[in-house]
Amino acid sequence: MNSSLLTPSSSSSSPHHLQSPATFDHDDFLQNFFSSAPWPSSALDDDAPPPTSDSSLAGFHHHDVDSRNQITMIPLSHHNPNDAVDVNVLYSGFSAGSLPFHFPQGSGGGVMKQSHTQTQSQATASTTTGGTAATPQTKPKVRARRGQATDPHSIAERLRRERIAERMKSLQELVPNGNKTDKASMLDEIIDYVKFLQLQVKVLSMSRLGGAASVSSQISEDAGGSNENTSGQTAAKMTEHQVAKLMEEDMGSAMQYLQGKGLCLMPISLATTISTATCPSRNPLISAVKEAGVPLSPNAATTPLVNVKGASVVTVKDASSVSKP
Amino acid sequence: MASAYNPIYTDVPEKDVFALHFLQTLSNLRTQNSFSSPDNKTSDRVKKIKKAAYVSMARAAGGTNRLWSRSLLHQAAKRNNKNVRFLRRKRRVTWLMRRRSNRGDPIEDVAAERLRNLVPGGGGMETSKLMEETAHYIKCLSMQVKVMQCLVDGLSPK
């Protein structure tokens, strides 16, 4: 007996589905099958095993592609009566119900390689992502192979997961620090980034455009000029005392007071880093900020990073724009 | 991102579109009476500006074409007691439809909930659609932040 392979004679991308004949005459069937040489790419059948298999097989008509349930038709390239047995087995294996199948795009072979002795393993090896799963055994039911499923729900589920993974990849490129491989941490990063951006919008609308007038009136600092610098210093010191007083009563009100002025708390180390990084020439004000940080530093560790923008309002009057965080 | 790779449509317009919309909204805000009076509290002004920022961003990003912007504009209009009715976009029929039923991935479920709370209009979306919207939202937000940053820098005294 010849172990022939079933290969598509044409390079169609869509996998071919099997039609399940209920009864057929082997020789007739095979002759009909082999007589039409080029495999039509859109030759499909509907899911129910047609009772009149002969007529439907003869010249296998082309049905419209139903991407949800199909049964592939598999061209036999070898004219071998011995294959009929395997073919029959294969067909009956595929006959049960619908094989929902999603057309994989680049499946250059929906190839069902069927050899005489290695039917099952080869069928396993050759299935594409859609997962035609029937083990060609003699039982008519389609049994799910390990790792695959023929259930339409699981196919949909897999599809859905693929879509989500795809989008996650594109999101990964957007979010900075998106090199996490773990899905959960990646999602957390995304969420944090969205929160951060929203907070940035809020702070930006608060710091300059919203509170500019009030901030500049309360903290009378100005660029250049030693007079103004000293007055700026005293104003800052006053603010500092005020905040210290407020903090004894209630942290929330202290924060609100600061926020109203467009300021924030930050740890000293951070402040020094930023000041040295952005502009080296803002000494008088920097020292004021640093001192403001001293009594508050134990609590200041909790401020979120984005408030750096707010703190820079104090110093920005001294020089030109602060670099973006 | 090369458009060849990314089949999902998430292009945002350039900075100047955002800037234009934002400035327009700001100038509208300025001509309002309640804004320029000094007895207005800072927090109210801040809130108004923030709202203006979001609304202008939503308009710049594609108006009512995008889900999140549509919901944003709807919220904003409701706050102003304006009854705005948007045209129902013809929904593309996909066979995945709008099933919120998650077939059992608890990790992404929790995160998806949080995302839904963050991104406007995320209430009724499937997770994949939600992530698409999030990507576009992130892009627009960062663009808006850049615009505002430039404004702030430009306006800050030397």
Tab-separated table of C-alpha atoms in Angstrom:
chain	number	residue	atom	x	y	z
A	1	MET	CA	0.000	0.000	0.000
A	2	ASN	CA	1.220	3.272	-0.871
A	3	SER	CA	1.546	5.919	1.706
A	4	SER	CA	0.622	8.873	-0.238
A	5	LEU	CA	0.392	12.360	0.872
A	6	LEU	CA	-2.469	14.618	0.550
A	7	THR	CA	-1.243	17.906	-0.624
A	8	PRO	CA	-3.052	20.732	-2.203
A	9	SER	CA	-2.264	20.918	-5.787
A	10	SER	CA	-2.627	24.605	-5.888
A	11	SER	CA	-1.093	27.100	-3.594
A	12	SER	CA	-4.190	28.463	-2.194
A	13	SER	CA	-3.906	30.089	1.104
A	14	SER	CA	-7.105	28.980	2.584
A	15	PRO	CA	-7.125	25.582	4.109
A	16	HIS	CA	-9.309	23.126	2.508
A	17	HIS	CA	-12.016	21.382	4.178
A	18	LEU	CA	-13.097	17.900	4.053
A	19	GLN	CA	-16.383	16.914	2.894
A	20	SER	CA	-17.801	14.025	4.631
A	21	PRO	CA	-19.526	11.663	2.418
A	22	ALA	CA	-21.957	9.438	4.068
A	23	THR	CA	-21.673	6.749	1.550
A	24	PHE	CA	-19.736	6.627	-1.557
A	25	ASP	CA	-18.247	4.308	-3.912
A	26	HIS	CA	-14.559	4.460	-3.475
A	27	ASP	CA	-13.475	4.256	-7.003
A	28	ASP	CA	-16.099	6.578	-8.244
A	29	PHE	CA	-15.358	9.058	-5.627
A	30	LEU	CA	-11.667	8.996	-6.194
A	31	GLN	CA	-12.014	9.337	-9.898
A	32	ASN	CA	-14.258	12.266	-9.514
A	33	PHE	CA	-11.973	13.754	-7.049
A	34	PHE	CA	-8.833	13.406	-9.017
A	35	SER	CA	-10.279	14.351	-12.324
A	36	SER	CA	-10.490	17.987	-11.626
A	37	ALA	CA	-6.886	18.857	-11.235
A	38	PRO	CA	-6.543	22.429	-10.053
A	39	TRP	CA	-7.788	22.784	-6.574
A	40	PRO	CA	-10.206	25.592	-6.319
A	41	SER	CA	-9.309	27.759	-3.470
A	42	SER	CA	-12.776	28.584	-2.490
A	43	ALA	CA	-14.116	25.131	-2.581
A	44	LEU	CA	-15.900	24.715	0.621
A	45	ASP	CA	-18.669	22.835	2.003
A	46	ASP	CA	-21.101	23.473	4.685
A	47	ASP	CA	-20.897	21.730	7.920
A	48	ALA	CA	-23.625	19.183	7.795
A	49	PRO	CA	-22.530	16.009	6.230
A	50	PRO	CA	-24.421	15.888	3.062
A	51	PRO	CA	-26.278	12.708	2.456
A	52	THR	CA	-25.880	12.858	-1.239
A	53	SER	CA	-22.202	12.726	-1.226
A	54	ASP	CA	-21.703	11.585	-4.713
A	55	SER	CA	-23.363	14.473	-6.354
A	56	SER	CA	-21.787	16.934	-4.071
A	57	LEU	CA	-18.373	15.529	-4.457
A	58	ALA	CA	-18.459	15.165	-8.124
A	59	GLY	CA	-16.844	18.269	-9.332
A	60	PHE	CA	-16.974	19.714	-5.827
A	61	HIS	CA	-18.817	22.905	-6.118
A	62	HIS	CA	-17.674	26.078	-4.689
A	63	HIS	CA	-19.479	27.457	-1.845
A	64	ASP	CA	-19.057	30.730	-0.274
A	65	VAL	CA	-16.535	30.876	2.398
A	66	ASP	CA	-18.089	30.761	5.729
A	67	SER	CA	-15.401	31.602	8.048
A	68	ARG	CA	-17.109	30.257	10.987
A	69	ASN	CA	-17.919	26.708	10.324
A	70	GLN	CA	-16.394	24.918	7.518
A	71	ILE	CA	-15.094	21.596	6.711
A	72	THR	CA	-12.060	21.531	4.597
A	73	MET	CA	-11.774	19.748	1.389
A	74	ILE	CA	-8.561	18.120	0.861
A	75	PRO	CA	-7.229	17.364	-2.532
A	76	LEU	CA	-5.728	14.076	-3.126
A	77	SER	CA	-2.848	14.254	-5.391
A	78	HIS	CA	-2.242	10.613	-5.716
A	79	HIS	CA	-4.495	8.364	-7.463
A	80	ASN	CA	-4.455	5.485	-5.210
A	81	PRO	CA	-7.308	3.259	-4.314
A	82	ASN	CA	-5.587	2.242	-1.163
A	83	ASP	CA	-5.893	5.686	0.066
A	84	ALA	CA	-9.559	5.364	-0.002
A	85	VAL	CA	-9.511	3.619	3.271
A	86	ASP	CA	-7.620	6.367	4.931
A	87	VAL	CA	-9.628	8.941	3.176
A	88	ASN	CA	-12.747	7.370	4.342
A	89	VAL	CA	-11.502	7.282	7.848
A	90	LEU	CA	-10.427	10.858	7.584
A	91	TYR	CA	-13.701	11.920	6.185
A	92	SER	CA	-15.704	10.218	8.797
A	93	GLY	CA	-13.476	11.749	11.336
A	94	PHE	CA	-14.312	15.149	10.038
A	95	SER	CA	-17.885	14.532	9.530
A	96	ALA	CA	-19.193	15.172	12.934
A	97	GLY	CA	-20.776	18.541	13.081
A	98	SER	CA	-19.139	21.723	12.344
A	99	LEU	CA	-15.511	22.425	12.364
A	100	PRO	CA	-15.347	26.057	12.971
A	101	PHE	CA	-12.370	27.299	11.286
A	102	HIS	CA	-10.797	30.597	11.138
A	103	PHE	CA	-8.848	31.177	8.019
A	104	PRO	CA	-5.334	31.892	8.988
A	105	GLN	CA	-3.961	34.473	6.700
A	106	GLY	CA	-0.696	33.118	5.647
A	107	SER	CA	-1.238	29.481	5.810
A	108	GLY	CA	0.457	28.507	2.683
A	109	GLY	CA	-0.711	25.020	3.204
A	110	GLY	CA	-3.758	23.988	4.885
A	111	VAL	CA	-1.940	20.917	4.287
A	112	MET	CA	-3.186	17.692	5.506
A	113	LYS	CA	-0.438	15.319	5.021
A	114	GLN	CA	-1.723	11.939	5.310
A	115	SER	CA	0.435	8.998	5.161
A	116	HIS	CA	-0.671	5.513	5.446
A	117	THR	CA	0.693	4.740	8.809
A	118	GLN	CA	1.107	8.097	10.334
A	119	THR	CA	-2.252	9.535	9.946
A	120	GLN	CA	-2.717	10.984	13.317
A	121	SER	CA	0.666	12.416	13.947
A	122	GLN	CA	0.910	13.997	10.589
A	123	ALA	CA	-2.462	15.486	10.888
A	124	THR	CA	-1.357	16.959	14.135
A	125	ALA	CA	1.750	18.385	12.656
A	126	SER	CA	0.140	19.983	9.759
A	127	THR	CA	-2.731	21.792	11.267
A	128	THR	CA	-2.552	25.514	11.171
A	129	THR	CA	-3.515	27.916	13.851
A	130	GLY	CA	-7.127	27.386	13.282
A	131	GLY	CA	-6.847	23.933	14.586
A	132	THR	CA	-8.645	21.365	12.634
A	133	ALA	CA	-8.656	18.880	15.270
A	134	ALA	CA	-10.229	15.661	14.351
A	135	THR	CA	-8.189	12.666	14.965
A	136	PRO	CA	-9.006	10.396	12.170
A	137	GLN	CA	-10.111	7.514	14.122
A	138	THR	CA	-13.034	5.443	13.571
A	139	LYS	CA	-15.263	7.212	16.007
A	140	PRO	CA	-17.408	9.807	14.359
A	141	LYS	CA	-17.063	12.402	17.060
A	142	VAL	CA	-14.484	15.068	16.727
A	143	ARG	CA	-12.127	14.875	19.589
A	144	ALA	CA	-10.141	17.862	20.613
A	145	ARG	CA	-6.468	17.483	20.447
A	146	ARG	CA	-4.409	18.600	23.309
A	147	GLY	CA	-3.808	22.286	23.105
A	148	GLN	CA	-6.428	22.866	20.481
A	149	ALA	CA	-10.103	22.967	20.430
A	150	THR	CA	-12.831	22.782	17.969
A	151	ASP	CA	-15.321	24.546	20.103
A	152	PRO	CA	-16.452	27.769	18.509
A	153	HIS	CA	-16.269	29.449	21.850
A	154	SER	CA	-12.667	28.600	22.380
A	155	ILE	CA	-11.812	29.662	18.906
A	156	ALA	CA	-13.424	32.965	19.603
A	157	GLU	CA	-11.650	33.098	22.881
A	158	ARG	CA	-8.317	32.538	21.246
A	159	LEU	CA	-9.063	35.152	18.685
A	160	ARG	CA	-9.948	37.566	21.373
A	161	ARG	CA	-6.762	36.876	23.229
A	162	GLU	CA	-4.784	37.418	20.097
A	163	ARG	CA	-6.389	40.746	19.505
A	164	ILE	CA	-5.732	41.824	23.024
A	165	ALA	CA	-2.115	40.760	22.786
A	166	GLU	CA	-1.721	42.672	19.574
A	167	ARG	CA	-3.059	45.824	21.085
A	168	MET	CA	-1.006	45.323	24.151
A	169	LYS	CA	2.074	45.263	21.991
A	170	SER	CA	1.212	48.543	20.372
A	171	LEU	CA	0.488	50.052	23.755
A	172	GLN	CA	3.817	48.834	24.955
A	173	GLU	CA	5.566	51.005	22.451
A	174	LEU	CA	3.657	54.034	23.544
A	175	VAL	CA	4.233	53.781	27.219
A	176	PRO	CA	7.722	54.581	28.386
A	177	ASN	CA	9.336	51.829	30.326
A	178	GLY	CA	7.277	49.383	28.446
A	179	ASN	CA	9.759	46.627	28.356
A	180	LYS	CA	7.999	44.488	30.866
A	181	THR	CA	7.189	41.108	29.569
A	182	ASP	CA	4.650	40.322	32.203
A	183	LYS	CA	1.165	41.181	31.138
A	184	ALA	CA	0.028	42.234	34.566
A	185	SER	CA	2.884	44.606	35.169
A	186	MET	CA	2.530	45.974	31.676
A	187	LEU	CA	-1.099	46.749	32.335
A	188	ASP	CA	-0.153	48.392	35.572
A	189	GLU	CA	2.362	50.507	33.745
A	190	ILE	CA	-0.241	51.562	31.259
A	191	ILE	CA	-2.680	52.499	33.949
A	192	ASP	CA	-0.086	54.455	35.828
A	193	TYR	CA	0.956	56.250	32.716
A	194	VAL	CA	-2.578	57.310	31.936
A	195	LYS	CA	-2.972	58.558	35.474
A	196	PHE	CA	0.289	60.372	35.205
A	197	LEU	CA	-0.706	62.111	32.002
A	198	GLN	CA	-4.017	63.177	33.423
A	199	LEU	CA	-2.302	64.519	36.479
A	200	GLN	CA	0.134	66.374	34.298
A	201	VAL	CA	-2.696	68.070	32.484
A	202	LYS	CA	-4.181	69.057	35.769
A	203	VAL	CA	-0.962	70.415	37.134
A	204	LEU	CA	-0.171	72.272	33.976
A	205	SER	CA	-3.538	73.897	33.962
A	206	MET	CA	-3.033	74.779	37.574
A	207	SER	CA	0.511	75.952	37.693
A	208	ARG	CA	0.665	78.633	35.121
A	209	LEU	CA	-2.501	79.297	33.292
A	210	GLY	CA	-4.772	78.920	36.226
A	211	GLY	CA	-2.878	80.102	39.206
A	212	ALA	CA	-0.380	82.452	37.682
A	213	ALA	CA	-1.912	85.581	38.958
A	214	SER	CA	-2.463	84.305	42.450
A	215	VAL	CA	0.925	82.689	42.727
A	216	SER	CA	2.776	85.726	41.623
A	217	SER	CA	0.850	87.906	43.980
A	218	GLN	CA	1.531	85.800	46.986
A	219	ILE	CA	5.074	84.970	46.334
A	220	SER	CA	6.507	88.166	45.125
A	221	GLU	CA	9.546	86.900	43.390
A	222	ASP	CA	10.898	88.132	40.226
A	223	ALA	CA	13.654	87.346	37.850
A	224	GLY	CA	16.955	88.978	38.511
A	225	GLY	CA	17.701	91.750	40.917
A	226	SER	CA	19.037	91.192	44.335
A	227	ASN	CA	16.344	93.226	45.989
A	228	GLU	CA	13.706	91.081	44.604
A	229	ASN	CA	15.689	88.049	45.442
A	230	THR	CA	15.773	88.887	49.086
A	231	SER	CA	12.124	89.757	49.100
A	232	GLY	CA	11.548	86.493	47.357
A	233	GLN	CA	13.439	84.756	50.031
A	234	THR	CA	11.455	86.279	52.802
A	235	ALA	CA	8.243	85.496	51.034
A	236	ALA	CA	9.340	81.927	50.701
A	237	LYS	CA	10.256	81.812	54.350
A	238	MET	CA	6.864	83.132	55.257
A	239	THR	CA	5.246	80.476	53.184
A	240	GLU	CA	7.380	77.919	54.852
A	241	HIS	CA	6.389	79.009	58.298
A	242	GLN	CA	2.795	79.066	57.296
A	243	VAL	CA	2.980	75.588	55.966
A	244	ALA	CA	4.736	74.318	59.058
A	245	LYS	CA	2.011	75.779	61.178
A	246	LEU	CA	-0.652	74.199	59.064
A	247	MET	CA	1.000	70.867	59.130
A	248	GLU	CA	0.786	70.715	62.848
A	249	GLU	CA	-2.941	70.895	62.617
A	250	ASP	CA	-3.816	69.012	59.551
A	251	MET	CA	-1.801	67.647	56.712
A	252	GLY	CA	-4.608	68.079	54.250
A	253	SER	CA	-5.006	71.759	54.793
A	254	ALA	CA	-1.272	72.220	54.512
A	255	MET	CA	-1.296	70.502	51.176
A	256	GLN	CA	-4.199	72.569	50.053
A	257	TYR	CA	-2.443	75.727	51.047
A	258	LEU	CA	0.570	74.711	49.121
A	259	GLN	CA	-1.449	73.711	46.150
A	260	GLY	CA	-3.165	77.030	46.145
A	261	LYS	CA	0.179	78.617	45.813
A	262	GLY	CA	1.233	76.175	43.192
A	263	LEU	CA	3.836	74.569	45.346
A	264	CYS	CA	4.420	71.153	46.641
A	265	LEU	CA	6.532	69.220	49.016
A	266	MET	CA	9.447	67.279	47.842
A	267	PRO	CA	12.347	65.549	49.457
A	268	ILE	CA	15.480	67.578	49.591
A	269	SER	CA	17.532	65.126	47.667
A	270	LEU	CA	15.114	65.353	44.790
A	271	ALA	CA	15.105	69.089	44.907
A	272	THR	CA	18.848	69.305	44.794
A	273	THR	CA	19.047	66.862	41.975
A	274	ILE	CA	16.560	68.773	39.946
A	275	SER	CA	18.044	72.125	40.633
A	276	THR	CA	21.516	71.077	39.723
A	277	ALA	CA	20.269	69.263	36.697
A	278	THR	CA	18.143	71.984	35.197
A	279	CYS	CA	19.776	75.242	36.001
A	280	PRO	CA	22.901	75.923	37.945
A	281	SER	CA	22.301	79.592	38.485
A	282	ARG	CA	19.325	79.805	40.705
A	283	ASN	CA	21.054	79.785	43.969
A	284	PRO	CA	19.132	82.134	46.190
A	285	LEU	CA	15.858	80.538	45.515
A	286	ILE	CA	17.164	77.048	45.629
A	287	SER	CA	18.425	77.505	49.119
A	288	ALA	CA	15.051	78.779	50.140
A	289	VAL	CA	13.400	75.735	48.725
A	290	LYS	CA	15.882	73.497	50.368
A	291	GLU	CA	15.314	75.027	53.689
A	292	ALA	CA	11.665	74.736	53.176
A	293	GLY	CA	12.286	71.109	52.658
A	294	VAL	CA	14.126	70.501	55.882
A	295	PRO	CA	11.382	70.254	58.440
A	296	LEU	CA	9.068	68.668	56.000
A	297	SER	CA	11.221	65.982	54.523
A	298	PRO	CA	9.931	63.051	56.480
A	299	ASN	CA	6.493	63.689	55.158
A	300	ALA	CA	7.621	64.800	51.810
A	301	ALA	CA	8.591	61.375	50.730
A	302	THR	CA	5.046	60.643	49.911
A	303	THR	CA	4.538	63.240	47.287
A	304	PRO	CA	4.184	61.826	43.838
A	305	LEU	CA	6.793	62.579	41.337
A	306	VAL	CA	4.702	64.656	39.072
A	307	ASN	CA	4.440	67.409	41.565
A	308	VAL	CA	7.897	68.369	40.570
A	309	LYS	CA	6.164	70.492	38.067
A	310	GLY	CA	4.425	72.324	40.816
A	311	ALA	CA	7.571	72.867	42.794
A	312	SER	CA	9.290	74.268	39.839
A	313	VAL	CA	6.846	77.118	39.869
A	314	VAL	CA	8.744	78.566	42.753
A	315	THR	CA	11.971	78.469	40.921
A	316	VAL	CA	10.827	79.091	37.451
A	317	LYS	CA	10.332	82.722	37.992
A	318	ASP	CA	13.995	83.035	38.373
A	319	ALA	CA	14.951	81.653	35.080
A	320	SER	CA	13.564	80.477	31.892
A	321	SER	CA	11.624	77.365	31.369
A	322	VAL	CA	12.220	74.329	33.390
A	323	SER	CA	13.005	71.304	31.405
A	324	LYS	CA	10.227	68.880	31.004
A	325	PRO	CA	10.069	66.135	33.566
B	1	MET	CA	5.263	53.109	15.042
B	2	ALA	CA	5.329	52.167	11.451
B	3	SER	CA	1.896	52.156	10.017
B	4	ALA	CA	2.744	49.023	8.206
B	5	TYR	CA	3.038	47.182	11.426
B	6	ASN	CA	0.168	48.686	13.241
B	7	PRO	CA	-3.059	47.842	11.550
B	8	ILE	CA	-5.023	49.589	14.228
B	9	TYR	CA	-5.910	53.092	13.352
B	10	THR	CA	-4.462	55.311	16.033
B	11	ASP	CA	-3.182	58.393	14.387
B	12	VAL	CA	-3.503	61.674	16.078
B	13	PRO	CA	-3.254	65.052	14.418
B	14	GLU	CA	-0.230	67.195	14.836
B	15	LYS	CA	0.517	69.521	17.681
B	16	ASP	CA	-0.785	72.588	15.970
B	17	VAL	CA	-4.288	71.213	15.736
B	18	PHE	CA	-4.300	70.643	19.449
B	19	ALA	CA	-2.815	74.037	20.079
B	20	LEU	CA	-5.393	75.678	17.928
B	21	HIS	CA	-8.281	74.060	19.677
B	22	PHE	CA	-6.878	74.748	23.078
B	23	LEU	CA	-6.264	78.388	22.409
B	24	GLN	CA	-9.680	78.791	20.951
B	25	THR	CA	-11.234	77.278	24.025
B	26	LEU	CA	-9.132	79.444	26.277
B	27	SER	CA	-10.097	82.589	24.495
B	28	ASN	CA	-13.720	81.581	24.728
B	29	LEU	CA	-13.177	81.123	28.397
B	30	ARG	CA	-11.637	84.514	28.720
B	31	THR	CA	-14.555	86.297	27.194
B	32	GLN	CA	-16.836	84.807	29.765
B	33	ASN	CA	-17.718	87.201	32.504
B	34	SER	CA	-17.212	84.919	35.403
B	35	PHE	CA	-13.660	84.178	34.495
B	36	SER	CA	-11.868	87.457	34.638
B	37	SER	CA	-13.404	88.741	37.819
B	38	PRO	CA	-10.835	88.567	40.564
B	39	ASP	CA	-13.152	87.359	43.248
B	40	ASN	CA	-13.219	84.057	41.518
B	41	LYS	CA	-11.427	81.410	43.451
B	42	THR	CA	-8.373	79.851	42.021
B	43	SER	CA	-9.703	76.377	42.183
B	44	ASP	CA	-12.658	77.254	40.027
B	45	ARG	CA	-10.447	78.757	37.435
B	46	VAL	CA	-8.249	75.747	37.537
B	47	LYS	CA	-11.167	73.462	37.080
B	48	LYS	CA	-12.449	75.461	34.178
B	49	ILE	CA	-9.131	75.427	32.490
B	50	LYS	CA	-8.760	71.741	33.031
B	51	LYS	CA	-12.153	71.128	31.564
B	52	ALA	CA	-11.295	73.360	28.659
B	53	ALA	CA	-8.132	71.402	28.105
B	54	TYR	CA	-9.939	68.124	27.966
B	55	VAL	CA	-12.701	69.381	25.754
B	56	SER	CA	-10.312	70.936	23.322
B	57	MET	CA	-8.307	67.776	23.291
B	58	ALA	CA	-11.383	65.760	22.557
B	59	ARG	CA	-12.304	68.053	19.698
B	60	ALA	CA	-8.854	68.050	18.268
B	61	ALA	CA	-8.532	64.315	18.455
B	62	GLY	CA	-11.404	63.665	16.188
B	63	GLY	CA	-14.507	65.048	17.721
B	64	THR	CA	-17.241	62.526	17.916
B	65	ASN	CA	-15.522	59.959	15.844
B	66	ARG	CA	-13.682	58.442	18.689
B	67	LEU	CA	-15.436	56.760	21.531
B	68	TRP	CA	-13.624	58.368	24.370
B	69	SER	CA	-13.808	61.829	22.943
B	70	ARG	CA	-17.465	61.410	22.302
B	71	SER	CA	-18.106	60.476	25.874
B	72	LEU	CA	-15.955	63.354	27.095
B	73	LEU	CA	-17.839	65.859	25.054
B	74	HIS	CA	-21.071	64.394	26.194
B	75	GLN	CA	-20.067	64.735	29.819
B	76	ALA	CA	-18.969	68.275	29.328
B	77	ALA	CA	-22.152	69.217	27.557
B	78	LYS	CA	-24.224	67.657	30.277
B	79	ARG	CA	-22.452	69.697	32.866
B	80	ASN	CA	-23.358	72.807	31.006
B	81	ASN	CA	-26.901	71.569	30.777
B	82	LYS	CA	-26.696	71.558	27.104
B	83	ASN	CA	-28.593	68.839	25.437
B	84	VAL	CA	-26.358	67.543	22.778
B	85	ARG	CA	-27.353	64.670	20.695
B	86	PHE	CA	-24.734	62.856	18.740
B	87	LEU	CA	-25.362	61.014	15.615
B	88	ARG	CA	-25.370	57.341	16.156
B	89	ARG	CA	-22.449	55.999	14.296
B	90	LYS	CA	-23.264	52.967	12.346
B	91	ARG	CA	-21.633	50.261	14.269
B	92	ARG	CA	-19.501	47.870	12.373
B	93	VAL	CA	-20.915	44.455	12.733
B	94	THR	CA	-18.319	42.081	13.937
B	95	TRP	CA	-19.027	38.693	15.168
B	96	LEU	CA	-17.309	39.424	18.393
B	97	MET	CA	-19.903	42.027	19.124
B	98	ARG	CA	-19.878	43.652	22.475
B	99	ARG	CA	-19.545	40.790	24.795
B	100	ARG	CA	-18.269	41.932	28.084
B	101	SER	CA	-18.237	38.417	29.356
B	102	ASN	CA	-14.686	37.645	30.056
B	103	ARG	CA	-13.893	34.061	29.572
B	104	GLY	CA	-11.815	33.876	32.651
B	105	ASP	CA	-8.666	35.896	32.670
B	106	PRO	CA	-8.715	37.524	36.053
B	107	ILE	CA	-5.514	39.476	35.596
B	108	GLU	CA	-6.638	41.456	32.673
B	109	ASP	CA	-10.104	41.701	34.021
B	110	VAL	CA	-9.040	43.698	37.032
B	111	ALA	CA	-6.776	45.882	35.013
B	112	ALA	CA	-9.430	46.396	32.397
B	113	GLU	CA	-11.785	47.631	35.071
B	114	ARG	CA	-9.279	50.159	36.235
B	115	LEU	CA	-8.666	51.288	32.708
B	116	ARG	CA	-12.332	51.669	32.143
B	117	ASN	CA	-12.557	53.991	35.065
B	118	LEU	CA	-9.706	56.063	33.791
B	119	VAL	CA	-10.432	56.371	30.140
B	120	PRO	CA	-13.635	58.271	29.499
B	121	GLY	CA	-16.305	56.270	27.870
B	122	GLY	CA	-14.806	52.990	28.735
B	123	GLY	CA	-17.875	51.674	30.338
B	124	GLY	CA	-19.318	49.629	27.576
B	125	MET	CA	-16.414	48.365	25.656
B	126	GLU	CA	-14.832	45.087	25.070
B	127	THR	CA	-11.327	44.737	26.281
B	128	SER	CA	-9.711	44.817	22.880
B	129	LYS	CA	-11.629	47.918	21.903
B	130	LEU	CA	-10.784	49.421	25.236
B	131	MET	CA	-7.107	48.984	24.612
B	132	GLU	CA	-7.399	50.572	21.237
B	133	GLU	CA	-9.078	53.550	22.782
B	134	THR	CA	-6.459	53.678	25.473
B	135	ALA	CA	-3.692	53.845	22.914
B	136	HIS	CA	-5.331	56.722	21.119
B	137	TYR	CA	-6.137	58.415	24.385
B	138	ILE	CA	-2.547	58.182	25.535
B	139	LYS	CA	-1.307	59.672	22.318
B	140	CYS	CA	-3.728	62.550	22.507
B	141	LEU	CA	-3.001	63.179	26.149
B	142	SER	CA	0.713	63.365	25.567
B	143	MET	CA	0.155	65.723	22.668
B	144	GLN	CA	-2.022	67.921	24.826
B	145	VAL	CA	0.549	67.922	27.577
B	146	LYS	CA	3.218	68.986	25.112
B	147	VAL	CA	1.062	71.822	23.880
B	148	MET	CA	0.309	73.054	27.359
B	149	GLN	CA	3.921	72.756	28.325
B	150	CYS	CA	4.941	74.874	25.396
B	151	LEU	CA	2.377	77.448	26.321
B	152	VAL	CA	3.549	77.546	29.870
B	153	ASP	CA	7.117	77.857	28.815
B	154	GLY	CA	6.328	80.558	26.376
B	155	LEU	CA	4.367	82.553	28.845
B	156	SER	CA	6.627	82.251	31.810
B	157	PRO	CA	8.598	85.394	32.504
B	158	LYS	CA	12.275	85.231	31.791
